[in-house]
Short mmCIF file of C-alpha atoms in Angstrom, two decimals:
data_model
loop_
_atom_site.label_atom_id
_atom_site.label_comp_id
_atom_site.label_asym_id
_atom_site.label_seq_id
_atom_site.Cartn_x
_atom_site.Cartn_y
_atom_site.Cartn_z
CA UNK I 1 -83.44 99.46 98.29
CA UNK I 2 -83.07 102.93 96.31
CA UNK I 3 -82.02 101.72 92.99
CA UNK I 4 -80.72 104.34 89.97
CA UNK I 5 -80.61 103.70 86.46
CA UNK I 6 -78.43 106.30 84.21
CA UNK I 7 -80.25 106.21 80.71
CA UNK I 8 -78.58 107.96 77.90
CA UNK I 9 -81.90 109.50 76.39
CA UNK I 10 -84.91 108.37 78.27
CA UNK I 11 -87.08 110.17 75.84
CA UNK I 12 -86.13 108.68 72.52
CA UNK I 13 -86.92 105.43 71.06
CA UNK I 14 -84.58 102.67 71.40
CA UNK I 15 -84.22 99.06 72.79
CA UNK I 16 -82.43 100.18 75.23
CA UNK I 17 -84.90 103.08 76.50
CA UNK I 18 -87.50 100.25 76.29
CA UNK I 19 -85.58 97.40 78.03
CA UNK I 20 -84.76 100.24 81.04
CA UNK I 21 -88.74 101.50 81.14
CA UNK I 22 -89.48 97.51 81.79
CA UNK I 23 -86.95 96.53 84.30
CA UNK I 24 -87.54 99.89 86.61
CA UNK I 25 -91.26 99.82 86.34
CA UNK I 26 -90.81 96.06 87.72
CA UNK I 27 -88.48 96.69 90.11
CA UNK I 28 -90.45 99.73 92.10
CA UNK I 29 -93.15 96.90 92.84
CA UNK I 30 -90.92 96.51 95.76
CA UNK I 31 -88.32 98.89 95.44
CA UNK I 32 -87.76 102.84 95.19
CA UNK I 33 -86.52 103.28 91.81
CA UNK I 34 -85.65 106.13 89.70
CA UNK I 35 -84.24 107.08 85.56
CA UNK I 36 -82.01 109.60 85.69
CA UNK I 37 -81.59 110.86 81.76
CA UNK I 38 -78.71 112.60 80.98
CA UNK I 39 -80.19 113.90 78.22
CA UNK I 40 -83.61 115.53 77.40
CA UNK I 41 -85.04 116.84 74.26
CA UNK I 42 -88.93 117.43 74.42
CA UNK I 43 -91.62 117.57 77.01
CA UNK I 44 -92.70 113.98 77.62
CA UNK I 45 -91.58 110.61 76.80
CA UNK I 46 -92.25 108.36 73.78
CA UNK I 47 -92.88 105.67 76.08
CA UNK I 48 -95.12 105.40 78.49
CA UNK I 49 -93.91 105.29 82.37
CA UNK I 50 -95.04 103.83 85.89
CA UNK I 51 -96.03 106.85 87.69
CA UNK I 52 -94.03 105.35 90.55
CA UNK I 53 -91.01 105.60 88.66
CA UNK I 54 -89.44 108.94 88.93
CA UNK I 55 -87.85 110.98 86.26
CA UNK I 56 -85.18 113.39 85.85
CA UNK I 57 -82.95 115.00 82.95
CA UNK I 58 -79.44 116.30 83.29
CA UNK I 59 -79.45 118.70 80.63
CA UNK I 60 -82.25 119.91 78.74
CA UNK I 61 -81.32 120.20 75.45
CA UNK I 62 -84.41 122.76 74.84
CA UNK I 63 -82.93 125.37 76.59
CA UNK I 64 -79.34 124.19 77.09
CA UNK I 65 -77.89 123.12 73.54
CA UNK I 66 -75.71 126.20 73.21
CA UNK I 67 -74.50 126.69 76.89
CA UNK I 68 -70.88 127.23 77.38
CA UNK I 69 -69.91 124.17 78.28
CA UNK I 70 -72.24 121.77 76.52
CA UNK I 71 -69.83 123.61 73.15
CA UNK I 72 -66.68 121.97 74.64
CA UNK I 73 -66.25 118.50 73.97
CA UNK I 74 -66.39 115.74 77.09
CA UNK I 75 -63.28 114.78 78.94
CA UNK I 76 -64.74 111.98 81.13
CA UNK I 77 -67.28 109.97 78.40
CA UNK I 78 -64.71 107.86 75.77
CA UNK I 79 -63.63 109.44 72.72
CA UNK I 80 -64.25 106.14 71.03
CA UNK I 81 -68.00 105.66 72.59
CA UNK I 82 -70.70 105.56 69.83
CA UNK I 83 -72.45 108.49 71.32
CA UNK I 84 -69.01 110.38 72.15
CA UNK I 85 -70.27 113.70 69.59
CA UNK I 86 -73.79 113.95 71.96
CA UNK I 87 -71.57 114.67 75.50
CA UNK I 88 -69.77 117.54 76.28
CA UNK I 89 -68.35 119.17 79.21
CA UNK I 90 -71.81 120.16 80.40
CA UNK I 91 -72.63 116.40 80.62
CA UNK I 92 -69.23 115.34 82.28
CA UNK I 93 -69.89 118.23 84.94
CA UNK I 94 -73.93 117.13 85.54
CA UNK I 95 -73.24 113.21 85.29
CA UNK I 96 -70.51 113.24 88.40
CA UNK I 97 -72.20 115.78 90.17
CA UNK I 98 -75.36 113.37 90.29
CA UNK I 99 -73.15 110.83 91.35
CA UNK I 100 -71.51 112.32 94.09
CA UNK I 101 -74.84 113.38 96.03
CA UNK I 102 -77.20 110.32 94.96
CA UNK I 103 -78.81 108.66 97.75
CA UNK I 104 -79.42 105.50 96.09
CA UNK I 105 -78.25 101.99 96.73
CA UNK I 106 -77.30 100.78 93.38
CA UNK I 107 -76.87 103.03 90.43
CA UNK I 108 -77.11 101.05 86.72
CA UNK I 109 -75.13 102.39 83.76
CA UNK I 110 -77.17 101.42 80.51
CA UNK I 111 -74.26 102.13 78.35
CA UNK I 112 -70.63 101.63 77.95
CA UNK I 113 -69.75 105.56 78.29
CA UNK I 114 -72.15 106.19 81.40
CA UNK I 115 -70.65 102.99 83.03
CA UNK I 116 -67.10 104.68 82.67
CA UNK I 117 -68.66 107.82 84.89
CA UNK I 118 -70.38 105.34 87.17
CA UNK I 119 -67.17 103.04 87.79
CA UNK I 120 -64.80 105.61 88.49
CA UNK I 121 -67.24 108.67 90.03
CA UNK I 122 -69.65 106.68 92.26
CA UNK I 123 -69.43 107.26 95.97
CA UNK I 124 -67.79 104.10 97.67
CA UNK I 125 -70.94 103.51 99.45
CA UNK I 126 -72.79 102.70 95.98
CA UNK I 127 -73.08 99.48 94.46
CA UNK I 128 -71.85 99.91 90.98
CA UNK I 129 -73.58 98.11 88.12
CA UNK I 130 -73.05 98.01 84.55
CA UNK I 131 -75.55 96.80 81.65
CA UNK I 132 -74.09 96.06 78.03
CA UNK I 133 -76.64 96.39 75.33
CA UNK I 134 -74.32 95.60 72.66
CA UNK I 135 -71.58 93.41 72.27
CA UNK I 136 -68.12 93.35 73.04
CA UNK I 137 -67.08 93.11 69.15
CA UNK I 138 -69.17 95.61 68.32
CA UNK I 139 -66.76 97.50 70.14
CA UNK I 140 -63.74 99.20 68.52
CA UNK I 141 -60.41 97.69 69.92
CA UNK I 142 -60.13 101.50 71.31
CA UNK I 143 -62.85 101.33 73.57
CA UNK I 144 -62.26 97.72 74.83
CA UNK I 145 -59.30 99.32 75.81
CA UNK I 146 -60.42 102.08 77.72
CA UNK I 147 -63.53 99.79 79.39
CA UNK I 148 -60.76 97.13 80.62
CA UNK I 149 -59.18 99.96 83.11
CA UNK I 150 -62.48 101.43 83.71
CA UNK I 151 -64.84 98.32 84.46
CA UNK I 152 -62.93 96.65 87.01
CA UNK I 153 -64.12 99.76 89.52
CA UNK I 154 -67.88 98.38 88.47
CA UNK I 155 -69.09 95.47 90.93
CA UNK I 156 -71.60 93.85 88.26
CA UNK I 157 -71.58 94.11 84.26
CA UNK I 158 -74.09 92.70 82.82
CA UNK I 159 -75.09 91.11 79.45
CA UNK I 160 -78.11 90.23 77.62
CA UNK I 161 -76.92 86.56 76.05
CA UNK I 162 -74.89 84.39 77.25
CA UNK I 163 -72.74 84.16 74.16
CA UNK I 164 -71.53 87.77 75.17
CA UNK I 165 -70.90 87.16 78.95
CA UNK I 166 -68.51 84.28 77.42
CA UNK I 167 -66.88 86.51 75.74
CA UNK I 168 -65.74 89.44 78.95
CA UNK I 169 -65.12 86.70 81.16
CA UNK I 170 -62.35 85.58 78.44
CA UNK I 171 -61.22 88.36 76.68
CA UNK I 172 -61.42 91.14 79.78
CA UNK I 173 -59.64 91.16 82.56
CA UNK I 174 -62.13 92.25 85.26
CA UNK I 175 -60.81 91.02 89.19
CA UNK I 176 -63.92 91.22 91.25
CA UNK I 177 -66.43 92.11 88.93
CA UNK I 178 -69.15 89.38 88.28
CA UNK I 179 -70.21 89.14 84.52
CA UNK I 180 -73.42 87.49 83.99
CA UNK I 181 -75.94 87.30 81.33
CA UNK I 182 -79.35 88.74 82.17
CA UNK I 183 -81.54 88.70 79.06
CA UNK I 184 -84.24 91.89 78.47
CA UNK I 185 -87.90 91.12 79.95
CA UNK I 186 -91.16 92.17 78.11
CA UNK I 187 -93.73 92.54 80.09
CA UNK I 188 -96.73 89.98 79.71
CA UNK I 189 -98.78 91.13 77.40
CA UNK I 190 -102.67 92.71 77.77
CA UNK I 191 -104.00 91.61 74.37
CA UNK I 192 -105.02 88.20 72.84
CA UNK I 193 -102.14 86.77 71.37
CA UNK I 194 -102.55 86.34 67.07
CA UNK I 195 -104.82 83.56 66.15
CA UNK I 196 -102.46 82.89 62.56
CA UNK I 197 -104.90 84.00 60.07
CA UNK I 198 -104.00 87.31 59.03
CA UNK I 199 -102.23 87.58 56.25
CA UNK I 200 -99.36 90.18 57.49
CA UNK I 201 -95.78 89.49 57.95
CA UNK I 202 -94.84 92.50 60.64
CA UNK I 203 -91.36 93.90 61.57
CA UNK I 204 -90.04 96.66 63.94
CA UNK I 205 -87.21 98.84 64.98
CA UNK I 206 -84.95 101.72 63.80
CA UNK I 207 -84.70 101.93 59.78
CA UNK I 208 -80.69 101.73 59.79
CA UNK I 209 -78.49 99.81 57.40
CA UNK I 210 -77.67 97.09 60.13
CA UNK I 211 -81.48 96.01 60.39
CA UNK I 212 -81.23 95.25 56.32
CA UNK I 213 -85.01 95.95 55.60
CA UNK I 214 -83.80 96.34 52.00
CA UNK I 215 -82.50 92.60 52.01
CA UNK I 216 -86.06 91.68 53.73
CA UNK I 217 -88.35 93.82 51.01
CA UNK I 218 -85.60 92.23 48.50
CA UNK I 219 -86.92 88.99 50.03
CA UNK I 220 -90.45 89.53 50.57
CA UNK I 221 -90.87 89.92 46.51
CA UNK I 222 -91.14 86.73 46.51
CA UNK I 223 -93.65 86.22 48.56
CA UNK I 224 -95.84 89.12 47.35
CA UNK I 225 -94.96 86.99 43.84
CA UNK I 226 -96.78 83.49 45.37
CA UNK I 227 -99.09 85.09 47.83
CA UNK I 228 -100.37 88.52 46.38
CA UNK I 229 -102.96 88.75 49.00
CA UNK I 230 -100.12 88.82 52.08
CA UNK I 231 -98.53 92.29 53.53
CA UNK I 232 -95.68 93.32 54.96
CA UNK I 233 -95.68 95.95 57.92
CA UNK I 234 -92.58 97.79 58.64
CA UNK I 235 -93.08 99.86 62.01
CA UNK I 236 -89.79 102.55 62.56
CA UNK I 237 -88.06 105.29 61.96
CA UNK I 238 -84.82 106.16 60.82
CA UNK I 239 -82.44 107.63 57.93
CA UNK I 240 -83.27 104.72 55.43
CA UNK I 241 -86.89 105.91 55.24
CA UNK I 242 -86.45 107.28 52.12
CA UNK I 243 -84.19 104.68 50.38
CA UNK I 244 -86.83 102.02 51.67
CA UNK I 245 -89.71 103.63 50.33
CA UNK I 246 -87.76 103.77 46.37
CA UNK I 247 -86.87 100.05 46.81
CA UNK I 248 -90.73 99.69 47.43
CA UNK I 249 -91.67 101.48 44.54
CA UNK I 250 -88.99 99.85 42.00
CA UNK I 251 -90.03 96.53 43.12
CA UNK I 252 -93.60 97.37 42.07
CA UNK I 253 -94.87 96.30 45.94
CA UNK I 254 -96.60 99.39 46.62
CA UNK I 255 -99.64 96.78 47.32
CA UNK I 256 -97.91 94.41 49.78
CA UNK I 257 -94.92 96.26 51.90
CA UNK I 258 -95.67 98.93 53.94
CA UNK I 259 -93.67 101.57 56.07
CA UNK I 260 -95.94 101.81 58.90
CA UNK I 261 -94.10 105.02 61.02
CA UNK I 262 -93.20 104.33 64.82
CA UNK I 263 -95.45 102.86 66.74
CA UNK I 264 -94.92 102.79 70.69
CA UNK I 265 -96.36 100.32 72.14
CA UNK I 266 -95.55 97.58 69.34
CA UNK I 267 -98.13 94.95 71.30
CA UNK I 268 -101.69 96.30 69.18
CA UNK I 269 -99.46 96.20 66.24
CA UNK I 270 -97.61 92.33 66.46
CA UNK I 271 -101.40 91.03 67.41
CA UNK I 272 -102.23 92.28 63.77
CA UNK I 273 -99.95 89.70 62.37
CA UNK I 274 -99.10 86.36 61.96
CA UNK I 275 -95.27 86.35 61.51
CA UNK I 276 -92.45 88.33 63.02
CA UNK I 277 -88.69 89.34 60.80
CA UNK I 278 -86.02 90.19 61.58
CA UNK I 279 -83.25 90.76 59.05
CA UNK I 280 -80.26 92.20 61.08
CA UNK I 281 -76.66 91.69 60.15
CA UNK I 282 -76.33 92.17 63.86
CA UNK I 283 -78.32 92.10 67.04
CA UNK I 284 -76.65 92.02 70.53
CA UNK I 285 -80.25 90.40 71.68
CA UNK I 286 -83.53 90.44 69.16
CA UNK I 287 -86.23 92.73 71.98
CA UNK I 288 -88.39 92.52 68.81
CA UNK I 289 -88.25 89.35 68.17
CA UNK I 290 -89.57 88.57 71.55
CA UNK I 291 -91.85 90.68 71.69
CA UNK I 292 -93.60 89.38 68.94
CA UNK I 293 -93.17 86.03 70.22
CA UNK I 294 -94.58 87.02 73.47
CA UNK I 295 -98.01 87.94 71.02
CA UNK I 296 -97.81 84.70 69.82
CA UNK I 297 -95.56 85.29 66.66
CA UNK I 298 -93.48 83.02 64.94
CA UNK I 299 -90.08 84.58 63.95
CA UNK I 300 -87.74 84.24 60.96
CA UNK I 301 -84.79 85.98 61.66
CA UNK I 302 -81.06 86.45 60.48
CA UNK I 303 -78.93 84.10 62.64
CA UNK I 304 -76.81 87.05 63.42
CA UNK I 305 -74.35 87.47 66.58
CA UNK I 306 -75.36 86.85 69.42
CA UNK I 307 -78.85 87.10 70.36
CA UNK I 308 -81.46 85.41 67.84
CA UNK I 309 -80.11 81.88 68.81
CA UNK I 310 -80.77 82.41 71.86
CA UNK I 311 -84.18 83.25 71.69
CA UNK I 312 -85.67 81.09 68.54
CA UNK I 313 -85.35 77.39 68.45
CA UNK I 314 -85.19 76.66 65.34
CA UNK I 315 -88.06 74.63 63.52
CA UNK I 316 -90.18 75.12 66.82
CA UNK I 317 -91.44 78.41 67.48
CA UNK I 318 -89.42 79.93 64.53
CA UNK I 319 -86.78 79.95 62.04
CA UNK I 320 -83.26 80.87 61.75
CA UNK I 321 -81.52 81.92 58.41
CA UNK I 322 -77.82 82.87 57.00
CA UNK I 323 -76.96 86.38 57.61
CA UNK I 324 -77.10 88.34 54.23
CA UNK I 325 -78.94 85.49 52.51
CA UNK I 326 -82.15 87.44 50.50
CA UNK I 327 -83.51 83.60 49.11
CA UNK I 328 -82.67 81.97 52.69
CA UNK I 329 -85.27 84.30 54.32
CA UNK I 330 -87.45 84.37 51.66
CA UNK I 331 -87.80 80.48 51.58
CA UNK I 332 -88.86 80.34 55.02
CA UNK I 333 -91.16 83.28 54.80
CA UNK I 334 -92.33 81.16 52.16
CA UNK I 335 -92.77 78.03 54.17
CA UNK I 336 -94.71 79.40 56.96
CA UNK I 337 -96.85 81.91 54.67
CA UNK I 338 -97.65 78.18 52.74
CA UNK I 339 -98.56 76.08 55.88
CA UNK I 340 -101.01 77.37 58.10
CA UNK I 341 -101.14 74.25 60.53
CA UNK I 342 -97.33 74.78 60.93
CA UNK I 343 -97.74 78.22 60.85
CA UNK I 344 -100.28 77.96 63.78
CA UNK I 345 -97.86 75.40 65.76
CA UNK I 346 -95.17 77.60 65.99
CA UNK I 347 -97.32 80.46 66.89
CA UNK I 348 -98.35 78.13 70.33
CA UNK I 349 -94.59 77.47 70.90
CA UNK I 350 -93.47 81.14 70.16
CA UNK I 351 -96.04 81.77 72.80
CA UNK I 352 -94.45 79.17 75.42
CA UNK I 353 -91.12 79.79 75.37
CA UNK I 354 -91.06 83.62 75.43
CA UNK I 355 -92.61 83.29 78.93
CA UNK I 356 -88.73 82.96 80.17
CA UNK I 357 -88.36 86.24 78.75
CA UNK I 358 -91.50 87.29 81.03
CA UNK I 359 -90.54 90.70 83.73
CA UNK I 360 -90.66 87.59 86.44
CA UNK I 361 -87.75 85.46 86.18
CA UNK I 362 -85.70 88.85 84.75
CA UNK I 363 -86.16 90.87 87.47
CA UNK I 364 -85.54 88.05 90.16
CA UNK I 365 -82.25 87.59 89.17
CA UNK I 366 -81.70 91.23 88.64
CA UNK I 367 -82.86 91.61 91.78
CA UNK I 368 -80.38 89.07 93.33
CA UNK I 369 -77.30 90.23 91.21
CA UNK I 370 -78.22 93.72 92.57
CA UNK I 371 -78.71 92.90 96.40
CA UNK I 372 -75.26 91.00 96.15
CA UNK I 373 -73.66 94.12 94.81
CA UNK I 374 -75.05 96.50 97.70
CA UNK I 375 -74.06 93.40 100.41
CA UNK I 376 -70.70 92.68 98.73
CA UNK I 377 -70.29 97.13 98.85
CA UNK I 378 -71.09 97.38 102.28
CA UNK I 379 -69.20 94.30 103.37
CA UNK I 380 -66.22 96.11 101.53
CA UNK I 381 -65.48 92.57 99.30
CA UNK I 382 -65.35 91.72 95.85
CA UNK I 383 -68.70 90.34 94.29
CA UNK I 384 -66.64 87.32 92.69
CA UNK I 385 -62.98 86.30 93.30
CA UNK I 386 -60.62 86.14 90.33
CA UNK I 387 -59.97 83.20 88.23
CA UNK I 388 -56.12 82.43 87.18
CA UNK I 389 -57.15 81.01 84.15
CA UNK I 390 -59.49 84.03 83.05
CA UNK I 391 -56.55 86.36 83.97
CA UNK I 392 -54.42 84.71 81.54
CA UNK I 393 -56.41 84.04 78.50
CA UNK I 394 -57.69 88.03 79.04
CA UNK I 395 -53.69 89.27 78.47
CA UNK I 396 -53.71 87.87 75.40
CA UNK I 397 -56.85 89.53 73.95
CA UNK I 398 -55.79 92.91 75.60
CA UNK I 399 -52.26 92.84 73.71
CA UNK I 400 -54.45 92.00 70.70
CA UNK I 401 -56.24 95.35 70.90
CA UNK I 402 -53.01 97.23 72.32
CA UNK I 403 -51.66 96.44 68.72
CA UNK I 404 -54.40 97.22 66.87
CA UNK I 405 -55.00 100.70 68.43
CA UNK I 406 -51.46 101.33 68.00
CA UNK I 407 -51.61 100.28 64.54
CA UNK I 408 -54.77 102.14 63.71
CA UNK I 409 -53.10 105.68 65.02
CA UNK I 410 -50.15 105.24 62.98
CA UNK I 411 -52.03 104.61 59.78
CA UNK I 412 -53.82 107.78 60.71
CA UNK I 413 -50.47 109.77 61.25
CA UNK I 414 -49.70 108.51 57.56
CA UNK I 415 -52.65 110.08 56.08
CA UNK I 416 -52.50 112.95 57.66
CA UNK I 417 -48.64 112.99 55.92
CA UNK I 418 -49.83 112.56 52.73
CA UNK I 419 -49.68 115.58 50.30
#
């Protein structure tokens, strides 16, 4: 099979960029595969890819940010999509014209915008699949809107917990489309996994409010307080840089936390420590936290919506703390920076049961969901049948966010009314 992925940026930094790099790389093992970026912004990317993965951009922005049409705003992408300011005309016109002459089997949407092109501009011959990195709550009651018309032209829509997949199988009506949960792989790693005795706690990923590093240097003051000799590494980038670094300074922990810059690939960096963190107020699935599992990490993390849970059991090869709650996560910081034998014991486990998150059992049943899509395209059938039951319980949600949507634009015609 030819298979497509449509990547938003493929040479930024990003879970998503990172969880597309692993899947394609392990899928042209036996399959052609290709990233087709939409968007481009310098020469090469941050990460590293299989030479037999092709690579091509839509629009460079290097010599295209002030064309014509790239100045209009998009028709096609949703207004209410995250990334809505980033498209344009420019990308409506180059996304559907890709579409309409690809040659490959299965084309995969990595994001809820792109999967609008790919469900209603994909040549009838394509098997349509879409991938949801985030979760449906995360989404405004606008854009569940829009993605109940536009999904059911998808044959696949995939999440990465279960939790999630739950939740489109109740709340959206989708006839035909399967929903099913297929978790992010990380591929086995190349280094010896951490032995437990270095003294560094180690986190990772974009320096944004949701992540809450300040609640986890907030937190970590207390173990710098007990254990002067232990470190936290903070490997990112992002607009909190600067806030970070003052909460560092007034904290006095200019000797124990550390904002380490991006670092891509994370592996040589996790091996370094002997605990992972995570502090989010939100993560649709935690690829940090198992990657650092997969070097043989322990994690505390934030038992946030939806995907920690689903990756840490807790007590065995991690720990799982209130979202928001500075002491929670500094107690068990605490506990495992105390206990090396525990410490050591969940490191083994951490090791174990990431290996389900291994590029093996991921890409088999990607593999299956997309050969059933290309048989089920050809064969000119649904993927799944309906459910009655499903149908019924998803009218009620959708009514839910009819109101609200209505709601929200007549609040905004009052403000604008206001003298």
């Amino acid at each position: 099979m030819k298979i497509s992925f449509l990547l938003h940026n493929a040479y930024g930094i990003g879970g998503t960029i990172t969880t597309t790099f692993n899947l394609a790389q392990a899928l042209a093992e036996r399959h052609e595969v290709e990233i087709v970026s939409v968007l481009r912004h310098r020469e090469l990317p941050n990460f590293v890819l299989d030479p037999r993965v092709s690579l091509r951009p839509l629009v460079d922005l290097r010599e295209e940010k002030e064309h014509p049409l790239h100045l209009r705003p998009a028709r096609v992408f949703p207004r209410s999509e995250y990334r809505y300011g980033q498209y344009s005309e420019l990308t409506d016109q180059r996304i559907s014209e890709a579409l309409a002459v690809t040659d490959a089997d299965a084309v995969i949407g990595t994001r809820p915008g792109l999967n609008v092109h790919l469900a209603g501009q994909a040549p009838p011959h394509v098997a349509r699949i879409g991938q949801e990195h985030l979760t449906l709550d995360n989404h405004s009651p606008r854009l569940r809107t829009a993605l109940r018309r536009a999904y059911r032209g998808l044959d696949v829509l995939t999440t990465v917990t279960e939790a999630d997949a739950g939740a489109y199988r109740r709340r959206m009506r989708l006839p035909g489309v399967r929903v099913e949960a297929l978790p992010n792989s990380v591929p086995d790693p190349v280094l010896p996994g951490a032995d437990g005795s270095a003294k560094v706690v180690v986190a990772a990923g974009r320096l944004v409010p949701v992540k809450r590093y300040d609640l986890l240097v907030e937190a970590f003051a207390a173990v710098a307080a007990e254990h002067p000799d232990w470190q936290l590494r903070i490997y990112g980038k992002g607009d909190e840089h600067d806030r970070l670094r003052q909460l560092i300074n007034d904290l006095g922990l200019w000797n124990n936390v550390f904002l380490m810059g991006a670092a891509a690939p994370m592996e040589a960096e996790w091996v370094k420590g002997s605990i992972g963190v995570a502090a989010s107020d939100f993560e649709p699935f935690g690829m940090t936290i198992v990657e650092a599992m997969r070097c043989g990490l322990p994690v505390v993390s934030t038992d946030c919506p939806h995907g920690p849970a689903e990756i840490i059991a807790d007590g065995v090869d991690g720990r799982l703390v209130p979202v928001g709650d500075r002491d929670a996560m500094a107690a068990a910081l605490l506990e495992l920076v105390g206990d090396d034998e525990l410490r050591r014991r969940m490191s083994r486990a951490a090791l174990e049961n990431a290996r389900r998150f291994a590029p093996g059992p991921v890409v088999e049943q990607a593999e299956r969901l997309i050969s059933e899509a290309v048989s089920a395209r050809r064969a000119g059938r649904p993927v799944v049948r309906e459910r009655r039951s499903t149908h019924l319980a998803a009218r009620g949600f959708a009514a839910r966010d009819t109101a609200l949507v209505a709601a929200s634009g007549a609040l905004r015609i009052v403000r604008k009314g206001r003298p």
